């Protein structure tokens, strides 16, 4: 996913960048201090899924820049960032999807990003936003391998971009049940406190479940039939008819 930030105040642009840089490694961010540089980049062939656009630039008006972006790149999702609500109505005219007022909190930036992600093409998954204490984390379900309870914490194991064998783990101070609700029916519960993404099940052999990362789990007798049935249902729905 490609994201552009157009703001003549570099510290404000950096705040957006730092707010988003750790929530997903699928994000490629570029900074433009002027609208002219942003427009030139698009004219040369660059495309951006999301644009954080400041309205009050030194010699330009963000509404005008957004209008040009809309003409050149209709699918770009525009989030305005400004110091007042004066141009809120104008923002709707260029089909902006969000409008943030400075100074923006990190949570506001992340939530705006998550909301806009919902509008993007289906090649990007709907993000799952988790508030754990003072930290905000965003996960994409198709890259989460498993979710596991660890006492008062929850461990979320994810596939790093482009490599099924390379993983990273996030240990969050949040109850497992709260996280399980967010992932819902997309995952299969192997046992109490363990959800697995069926995309990463390599095979089920008897009571043994083997994941693509080499992890192996023994199903409790009470779970064996239901887990097998859910996995067969998943495979059947996934297979083209």
Backbone as numpy.savetxt, mean C-alpha at the origin, in Angstrom:
# Nx Ny Nz CAx CAy CAz Cx Cy Cz
4.95 1.13 -8.13 4.12 2.32 -8.13 4.99 3.56 -8.13
4.72 4.50 -9.03 5.54 5.71 -9.15 4.77 6.90 -8.57
5.49 7.66 -7.76 4.88 8.80 -7.09 5.73 10.05 -7.32
5.07 11.17 -7.61 5.76 12.44 -7.80 5.33 13.41 -6.70
6.29 14.21 -6.23 6.01 15.26 -5.25 6.44 16.58 -5.87
5.52 17.50 -6.05 5.83 18.80 -6.63 5.57 19.87 -5.57
6.66 20.41 -5.03 6.56 21.38 -3.93 7.85 22.19 -3.90
7.72 23.51 -3.85 8.93 24.34 -3.86 9.56 24.46 -2.47
8.89 23.92 -1.46 9.46 23.87 -0.12 9.98 22.45 0.12
11.29 22.29 0.04 11.86 20.94 0.07 11.57 20.21 1.38
11.51 20.93 2.49 11.24 20.30 3.78 9.85 19.67 3.81
8.87 20.32 3.14 7.53 19.76 3.07 7.51 18.51 2.19
8.26 18.56 1.11 8.35 17.40 0.23 9.03 16.23 0.94
10.06 16.55 1.72 10.78 15.52 2.46 9.88 14.86 3.50
8.98 15.64 4.08 8.06 15.09 5.08 7.16 14.05 4.44
6.68 14.33 3.23 5.86 13.36 2.51 6.68 12.12 2.20
7.90 12.35 1.72 8.76 11.21 1.35 9.06 10.33 2.55
9.42 10.94 3.67 9.76 10.16 4.86 8.53 9.46 5.44
7.35 10.06 5.28 6.13 9.44 5.79 5.79 8.16 5.04
6.19 8.10 3.76 5.80 6.97 2.92 6.91 5.97 2.64
8.17 6.36 2.86 9.28 5.52 2.40 9.38 4.18 3.11
8.87 4.09 4.35 9.02 2.84 5.10 7.77 1.97 5.09
6.68 2.45 4.50 5.44 1.67 4.58 5.34 0.64 3.46
6.06 0.84 2.38 6.07 -0.13 1.30 7.31 0.08 0.45
7.91 -1.01 -0.02 9.08 -0.87 -0.89 8.69 -0.98 -2.37
7.38 -0.85 -2.63 6.90 -0.84 -4.00 6.85 0.58 -4.57
7.31 1.55 -3.80 7.13 2.96 -4.14 8.41 3.58 -4.67
8.32 4.19 -5.87 9.44 4.90 -6.47 9.05 6.38 -6.50
9.71 7.22 -5.66 9.31 8.62 -5.51 10.30 9.56 -6.20
9.76 10.59 -6.87 10.58 11.62 -7.51 10.11 12.99 -7.05
11.06 13.88 -6.83 10.76 15.22 -6.33 10.98 16.27 -7.41
10.02 17.21 -7.51 10.12 18.31 -8.47 9.86 19.63 -7.74
10.82 20.54 -7.73 10.64 21.83 -7.06 9.75 22.79 -7.84
9.53 22.51 -9.12 8.67 23.37 -9.94 7.73 22.51 -10.78
6.61 23.12 -11.13 5.67 22.42 -12.00 6.22 22.23 -13.39
7.01 23.20 -13.85 7.59 23.11 -15.19 8.45 21.86 -15.34
9.22 21.53 -14.29 10.07 20.33 -14.35 9.22 19.06 -14.34
8.14 19.08 -13.58 7.24 17.93 -13.55 6.61 17.72 -14.92
6.09 18.78 -15.51 5.45 18.67 -16.82 6.44 18.20 -17.88
7.64 18.72 -17.82 8.68 18.32 -18.78 8.99 16.84 -18.65
9.03 16.35 -17.42 9.30 14.93 -17.18 8.20 14.06 -17.81
6.95 14.48 -17.65 5.83 13.72 -18.22 5.88 13.77 -19.74
6.20 14.93 -20.29 6.28 15.06 -21.74 7.37 14.17 -22.34
8.40 13.91 -21.55 9.50 13.06 -22.02 9.21 11.58 -21.86
8.02 11.27 -21.31 7.63 9.86 -21.24 7.45 9.29 -19.85
7.79 10.06 -18.80 7.61 9.55 -17.44 6.12 9.53 -17.10
5.72 8.55 -16.31 4.33 8.47 -15.86 4.31 8.27 -14.35
3.30 8.82 -13.70 3.20 8.76 -12.25 1.80 8.31 -11.85
1.76 7.37 -10.93 0.47 6.88 -10.44 -0.18 7.88 -9.50
0.65 8.52 -8.67 0.15 9.47 -7.68 1.00 10.73 -7.71
0.36 11.88 -7.59 1.05 13.16 -7.52 0.61 13.91 -6.28
1.57 14.24 -5.40 1.33 15.16 -4.29 1.69 16.56 -4.81
0.69 17.40 -5.00 0.89 18.70 -5.64 0.64 19.85 -4.67
1.69 20.65 -4.42 1.53 21.87 -3.64 0.76 22.88 -4.50
-0.09 23.69 -3.88 -0.86 24.67 -4.65 -0.12 26.00 -4.78
0.48 26.46 -3.67 1.16 27.75 -3.72 2.65 27.58 -3.93
3.07 27.60 -5.19 4.49 27.59 -5.50 4.95 29.02 -5.75
6.25 29.22 -5.79 6.81 30.58 -5.86 6.30 31.36 -7.07
6.33 30.75 -8.25 5.91 31.46 -9.45 4.83 30.72 -10.23
4.23 29.71 -9.61 3.23 28.90 -10.30 2.07 28.60 -9.35
0.94 28.23 -9.94 -0.21 27.82 -9.16 -0.44 26.33 -9.39
-0.51 25.59 -8.29 -0.62 24.14 -8.40 -1.85 23.67 -9.15
-2.93 24.45 -9.10 -4.14 24.08 -9.84 -3.84 24.03 -11.34
-3.09 25.02 -11.82 -2.73 25.06 -13.25 -1.84 23.89 -13.63
-0.90 23.58 -12.74 0.00 22.44 -13.00 -0.81 21.15 -13.07
-1.74 21.00 -12.11 -2.56 19.79 -12.07 -3.40 19.65 -13.33
-3.89 20.78 -13.85 -4.69 20.74 -15.07 -3.86 20.21 -16.24
-2.60 20.65 -16.32 -1.71 20.17 -17.39 -1.40 18.69 -17.21
-1.19 18.28 -15.95 -0.93 16.87 -15.67 -2.14 16.04 -16.08
-3.33 16.52 -15.75 -4.55 15.80 -16.11 -4.67 15.63 -17.63
-4.27 16.66 -18.39 -4.33 16.57 -19.85 -3.31 15.59 -20.41
-2.11 15.58 -19.81 -1.03 14.72 -20.32 -1.10 13.30 -19.78
-1.61 13.17 -18.56 -1.62 11.86 -17.89 -2.93 11.70 -17.12
-4.01 11.35 -17.82 -5.34 11.31 -17.21 -5.48 10.35 -16.02
-4.64 9.32 -15.98 -4.78 8.32 -14.92 -4.04 8.68 -13.63
-3.24 9.73 -13.66 -2.52 10.13 -12.45 -3.49 10.59 -11.38
-3.35 10.04 -10.18 -4.20 10.41 -9.05 -3.55 11.60 -8.33
-4.28 12.70 -8.19 -3.71 13.94 -7.66 -4.18 14.21 -6.24
-3.22 14.43 -5.36 -3.49 14.84 -3.98 -2.92 16.24 -3.80
-3.75 17.20 -3.49 -3.27 18.56 -3.26 -2.78 18.72 -1.83
-1.70 19.46 -1.67 -1.16 19.79 -0.35 -0.98 21.30 -0.33
-1.65 21.98 0.61 -1.62 23.43 0.59 -1.79 24.00 1.99
-1.67 25.33 2.10 -1.75 25.98 3.41 -3.15 26.48 3.75
-4.10 26.35 2.81 -5.46 26.83 3.09 -6.47 26.03 2.28
-7.76 26.25 2.58 -8.83 25.57 1.87 -9.36 26.40 0.70
-8.69 27.49 0.36 -9.20 28.43 -0.64 -9.45 27.80 -2.01
-8.66 26.79 -2.33 -8.77 26.21 -3.68 -9.43 24.83 -3.68
-10.16 24.52 -2.62 -10.79 23.20 -2.52 -11.77 22.96 -3.66
-12.55 23.99 -4.02 -13.52 23.83 -5.10 -12.80 23.63 -6.43
-11.74 24.43 -6.65 -10.96 24.28 -7.88 -10.35 22.88 -7.98
-10.01 22.31 -6.84 -9.41 20.98 -6.83 -10.35 19.94 -7.41
-11.64 20.09 -7.11 -12.60 19.14 -7.65 -12.71 19.25 -9.17
-12.46 20.44 -9.71 -12.56 20.64 -11.15 -11.50 19.87 -11.91
-10.37 19.61 -11.27 -9.32 18.82 -11.93 -9.32 17.38 -11.40
-10.44 17.02 -10.75 -10.66 15.65 -10.27 -9.59 15.19 -9.29
-9.19 16.09 -8.40 -8.27 15.69 -7.33 -8.98 14.69 -6.42
-8.23 13.75 -5.88 -8.84 12.71 -5.05 -8.66 12.97 -3.56
-7.82 13.97 -3.22 -7.67 14.32 -1.80 -7.08 15.72 -1.70
-7.22 16.31 -0.51 -6.82 17.71 -0.31 -6.31 17.82 1.13
-5.01 17.97 1.29 -4.41 18.04 2.62 -3.98 19.47 2.93
-4.19 19.89 4.17 -3.82 21.25 4.58 -2.58 21.18 5.46
-1.56 21.95 5.08 -0.32 22.01 5.85 -0.57 22.74 7.18
0.18 22.39 8.23 1.16 21.30 8.29 0.46 19.95 8.38
0.90 19.00 7.57 0.29 17.67 7.53 0.94 16.74 8.55
0.12 15.98 9.24 0.64 14.94 10.11 1.00 13.72 9.26
1.94 12.94 9.75 2.34 11.74 9.03 1.15 10.82 8.78
0.27 10.71 9.78 -0.90 9.84 9.65 -1.81 10.31 8.52
-1.95 11.64 8.36 -2.81 12.18 7.29 -2.25 11.84 5.92
-0.92 11.93 5.80 -0.26 11.63 4.52 -0.44 10.15 4.17
-0.22 9.28 5.15 -0.34 7.84 4.92 -1.78 7.46 4.58
-2.73 8.04 5.29 -4.14 7.72 5.03 -4.57 8.21 3.65
-4.08 9.38 3.25 -4.40 9.88 1.91 -3.84 8.94 0.85
-2.60 8.49 1.07 -1.98 7.54 0.14 -2.80 6.25 0.06
-3.25 5.75 1.21 -4.03 4.51 1.24 -5.36 4.69 0.51
-6.02 5.83 0.74 -7.31 6.06 0.07 -7.14 6.15 -1.44
-6.09 6.84 -1.87 -5.86 6.99 -3.32 -5.51 5.65 -3.94
-4.77 4.83 -3.21 -4.39 3.51 -3.73 -5.62 2.67 -4.08
-6.72 2.91 -3.38 -7.95 2.17 -3.66 -8.46 2.44 -5.07
-8.12 3.60 -5.61 -8.62 4.00 -6.92 -7.74 3.52 -8.07
-6.57 3.04 -7.74 -5.64 2.66 -8.79 -6.04 1.36 -9.48
-5.41 1.11 -10.59 -5.67 -0.09 -11.38 -5.46 -1.34 -10.55
-6.18 -2.41 -10.87 -6.15 -3.62 -10.06 -4.78 -4.30 -10.01
-3.82 -3.83 -10.79 -2.48 -4.44 -10.70 -1.84 -4.11 -9.35
-2.40 -3.13 -8.63 -1.95 -2.82 -7.28 -3.00 -3.31 -6.30
-2.60 -3.97 -5.26 -3.55 -4.47 -4.29 -4.08 -3.35 -3.42
-5.26 -3.59 -2.84 -5.81 -2.65 -1.88 -4.93 -2.68 -0.63
-4.39 -1.56 -0.22 -3.48 -1.57 0.93 -4.21 -1.82 2.24
-3.54 -2.51 3.13 -4.06 -2.75 4.48 -3.27 -1.86 5.43
-3.95 -0.91 6.06 -3.30 0.06 6.94 -3.48 -0.40 8.38
-2.36 -0.53 9.10 -2.39 -0.99 10.49 -1.78 0.07 11.38
-2.55 0.51 12.37 -2.05 1.44 13.38 -1.58 0.64 14.60
-0.29 0.64 14.84 0.27 -0.09 15.98 0.99 0.90 16.88
0.34 1.30 17.95 0.91 2.32 18.82 0.99 3.64 18.08
2.19 4.21 17.99 2.39 5.47 17.28 2.88 5.25 15.85
2.94 3.98 15.45 3.44 3.66 14.12 2.30 3.27 13.18
2.44 3.65 11.92 1.48 3.29 10.89 2.20 2.44 9.85
1.64 1.27 9.56 2.24 0.36 8.59 1.23 0.06 7.50
1.70 -0.05 6.27 0.85 -0.39 5.14 1.37 -1.68 4.50
0.45 -2.64 4.33 0.82 -3.92 3.72 -0.07 -4.17 2.51
0.49 -4.89 1.52 -0.28 -5.33 0.36 -0.46 -6.84 0.52
-1.72 -7.26 0.54 -2.05 -8.64 0.90 -1.35 -9.66 0.03
-1.16 -9.36 -1.26 -0.59 -10.36 -2.16 0.89 -10.61 -1.87
1.52 -9.76 -1.05 2.92 -9.96 -0.72 3.13 -10.44 0.72
2.04 -10.59 1.45 2.13 -11.10 2.82 2.04 -12.62 2.77
3.04 -13.29 3.34 3.10 -14.75 3.32 2.29 -15.34 4.47
2.51 -14.81 5.66 1.77 -15.32 6.82 1.69 -14.25 7.90
0.70 -14.41 8.77 0.49 -13.52 9.90 0.40 -14.40 11.14
1.26 -14.13 12.13 1.37 -15.05 13.26 1.37 -14.31 14.60
0.65 -14.87 15.55 0.59 -14.30 16.89 1.88 -14.58 17.65
2.34 -13.58 18.41 3.53 -13.73 19.25 3.25 -13.01 20.57
2.49 -13.67 21.43 2.03 -13.09 22.70 1.25 -11.81 22.45
1.75 -10.68 22.93 1.03 -9.42 22.73 1.42 -8.73 21.42
2.18 -9.42 20.61 2.63 -8.87 19.34 2.06 -9.71 18.19
2.17 -9.16 16.99 1.81 -9.89 15.77 2.97 -9.76 14.79
3.40 -10.89 14.25 4.48 -10.91 13.27 3.88 -11.08 11.88
4.22 -10.17 10.98 3.75 -10.24 9.60 4.97 -10.48 8.71
4.97 -11.60 8.05 6.09 -12.00 7.18 5.72 -11.70 5.74
6.55 -10.90 5.07 6.26 -10.45 3.70 7.36 -10.88 2.74
6.96 -11.02 1.49 7.92 -11.27 0.41 8.48 -9.95 -0.06
9.78 -9.84 -0.14 10.38 -8.65 -0.70 10.11 -8.61 -2.20
10.06 -7.42 -2.75 9.69 -7.22 -4.14 10.59 -8.02 -5.08
9.94 -8.81 -5.94 10.66 -9.50 -7.01 11.38 -10.76 -6.60
11.16 -11.21 -5.33 11.92 -12.39 -4.90 11.12 -13.17 -3.88
10.61 -14.34 -4.25 9.81 -15.15 -3.33 10.65 -15.67 -2.18
11.93 -15.84 -2.37 12.76 -16.42 -1.33 13.34 -15.41 -0.36
13.16 -14.15 -0.63 13.71 -13.10 0.22 12.60 -12.46 1.01
12.65 -12.56 2.34 11.53 -12.11 3.16 11.97 -11.03 4.14
10.95 -10.34 4.65 11.18 -9.43 5.76 10.04 -9.62 6.74
10.34 -9.43 8.02 9.34 -9.61 9.05 9.12 -8.30 9.80
7.84 -8.01 10.06 7.47 -6.85 10.86 6.81 -7.36 12.14
7.36 -6.99 13.29 6.80 -7.40 14.58 6.09 -6.19 15.18
4.76 -6.24 15.19 3.97 -5.09 15.59 3.34 -5.31 16.96
3.31 -4.23 17.74 2.69 -4.29 19.06 1.18 -4.09 18.92
0.51 -5.16 18.49 -0.93 -5.13 18.27 -1.46 -6.55 18.40
-2.69 -6.68 18.89 -3.28 -8.00 19.07 -3.50 -8.70 17.73
-3.24 -9.99 17.72 -3.39 -10.78 16.50 -4.82 -10.71 15.96
-5.81 -10.76 16.85 -7.21 -10.77 16.41 -7.56 -9.51 15.63
-6.98 -8.37 16.02 -7.25 -7.11 15.32 -6.68 -7.14 13.90
-5.48 -7.72 13.77 -4.85 -7.81 12.45 -5.59 -8.84 11.58
-6.00 -9.95 12.19 -6.70 -11.00 11.45 -7.97 -10.48 10.80
-8.66 -9.58 11.47 -9.89 -9.00 10.90 -9.60 -8.22 9.62
-8.44 -7.57 9.56 -8.09 -6.77 8.40 -7.79 -7.63 7.18
-7.18 -8.79 7.40 -6.85 -9.67 6.28 -8.05 -10.52 5.86
-8.99 -10.71 6.78 -10.27 -11.32 6.46 -10.19 -12.70 5.84
-11.11 -12.95 4.91 -11.26 -14.29 4.35 -10.24 -14.61 3.27
-9.36 -13.67 2.94 -8.37 -13.91 1.90 -7.31 -14.93 2.33
-7.11 -15.05 3.65 -6.09 -15.94 4.18 -6.74 -17.17 4.81
-5.96 -18.23 4.95 -6.45 -19.47 5.55 -5.85 -19.63 6.94
-6.69 -19.93 7.91 -6.22 -20.13 9.28 -5.77 -21.58 9.44
-4.45 -21.78 9.62 -3.93 -23.13 9.79 -4.14 -23.64 11.21
-4.02 -22.74 12.14 -4.27 -23.04 13.56 -4.54 -21.72 14.25
-4.89 -21.79 15.50 -5.16 -20.56 16.24 -3.89 -19.69 16.27
-4.03 -18.45 15.84 -2.90 -17.53 15.86 -2.00 -17.61 14.65
-2.44 -18.26 13.56 -1.62 -18.36 12.36 -2.49 -18.31 11.10
-2.31 -17.25 10.32 -2.98 -17.11 9.03 -1.93 -17.23 7.93
-2.30 -17.88 6.84 -1.38 -18.08 5.73 -2.05 -17.64 4.43
-1.28 -16.97 3.59 -1.74 -16.59 2.26 -1.70 -17.83 1.37
-2.83 -18.28 0.81 -2.83 -19.51 0.01 -1.96 -19.43 -1.23
-1.62 -18.20 -1.68 -0.70 -18.06 -2.82 0.66 -18.66 -2.51
1.01 -18.76 -1.22 2.33 -19.22 -0.83 2.32 -20.64 -0.26
1.22 -21.33 -0.44 1.18 -22.74 -0.07 1.70 -23.56 -1.26
2.80 -24.26 -1.04 3.38 -25.07 -2.11 2.61 -26.37 -2.26
2.29 -26.99 -1.13 1.47 -28.20 -1.18 0.97 -28.55 0.22
-0.08 -29.36 0.24 -0.59 -29.93 1.48 -0.48 -31.43 1.35
0.28 -32.03 2.23 0.50 -33.47 2.20 0.04 -34.07 3.53
-1.13 -34.69 3.50 -1.69 -35.20 4.74 -2.00 -34.05 5.68
-1.37 -34.06 6.85 -1.58 -32.99 7.82 -0.47 -31.95 7.75
0.40 -32.05 6.77 1.55 -31.16 6.65 1.31 -30.10 5.57
1.49 -28.83 5.94 1.38 -27.73 5.00 2.77 -27.16 4.76
3.19 -27.11 3.51 4.52 -26.61 3.16 4.36 -25.33 2.35
5.02 -24.27 2.81 4.95 -23.00 2.12 6.12 -22.85 1.15
6.01 -21.90 0.24 7.06 -21.70 -0.78 8.37 -21.21 -0.17
8.32 -20.66 1.06 9.55 -20.21 1.70 10.21 -21.32 2.51
9.65 -22.52 2.43 10.23 -23.67 3.13 9.62 -23.93 4.49
8.80 -23.03 4.98 8.16 -23.24 6.28 7.20 -24.42 6.21
7.18 -25.21 7.27 6.32 -26.38 7.34 5.48 -26.33 8.61
4.19 -26.62 8.49 3.29 -26.59 9.64 2.46 -27.86 9.66
2.27 -28.39 10.86 1.44 -29.58 11.05 0.05 -29.11 11.49
-0.95 -29.53 10.74 -2.32 -29.12 11.04 -2.88 -29.90 12.23
-3.56 -29.22 13.14 -4.28 -29.93 14.19 -5.37 -30.81 13.55
-5.70 -31.91 14.17 -6.71 -32.82 13.60 -8.02 -32.09 13.32
-8.39 -31.17 14.21 -9.66 -30.46 14.05 -9.65 -29.51 12.87
-8.46 -29.16 12.38 -8.34 -28.18 11.29 -8.07 -28.83 9.92
-7.62 -30.07 9.92 -7.13 -30.69 8.69 -8.16 -30.64 7.56
-9.37 -31.09 7.79 -10.38 -31.16 6.74 -10.79 -29.77 6.25
-10.98 -28.83 7.18 -11.44 -27.49 6.78 -10.36 -26.74 6.00
-9.10 -26.87 6.42 -8.00 -26.21 5.71 -7.86 -26.78 4.30
-7.90 -28.10 4.19 -7.79 -28.74 2.88 -8.93 -28.31 1.96
-10.15 -28.26 2.52 -11.31 -27.86 1.72 -11.18 -26.40 1.24
-10.71 -25.51 2.11 -10.55 -24.10 1.73 -9.48 -23.94 0.67
-8.41 -24.73 0.78 -7.34 -24.62 -0.21 -7.80 -25.14 -1.56
-8.54 -26.25 -1.57 -9.08 -26.78 -2.82 -10.04 -25.78 -3.45
-10.85 -25.12 -2.63 -11.78 -24.11 -3.13 -11.01 -22.95 -3.76
-9.92 -22.54 -3.08 -9.09 -21.45 -3.59 -8.47 -21.81 -4.93
-7.92 -23.02 -5.04 -7.28 -23.47 -6.27 -8.31 -23.55 -7.40
-9.50 -24.04 -7.08 -10.55 -24.18 -8.08 -10.98 -22.83 -8.63
-11.12 -21.84 -7.72 -11.54 -20.51 -8.15 -10.46 -19.82 -8.97
-9.19 -20.13 -8.66 -8.07 -19.48 -9.33 -7.81 -20.05 -10.71
-8.15 -21.34 -10.92 -7.87 -22.01 -12.18 -8.84 -21.53 -13.26
-8.33 -21.04 -14.41 -9.21 -20.59 -15.49 -10.09 -21.73 -16.02
-11.34 -21.36 -16.32 -12.26 -22.37 -16.86 -12.27 -22.31 -18.39
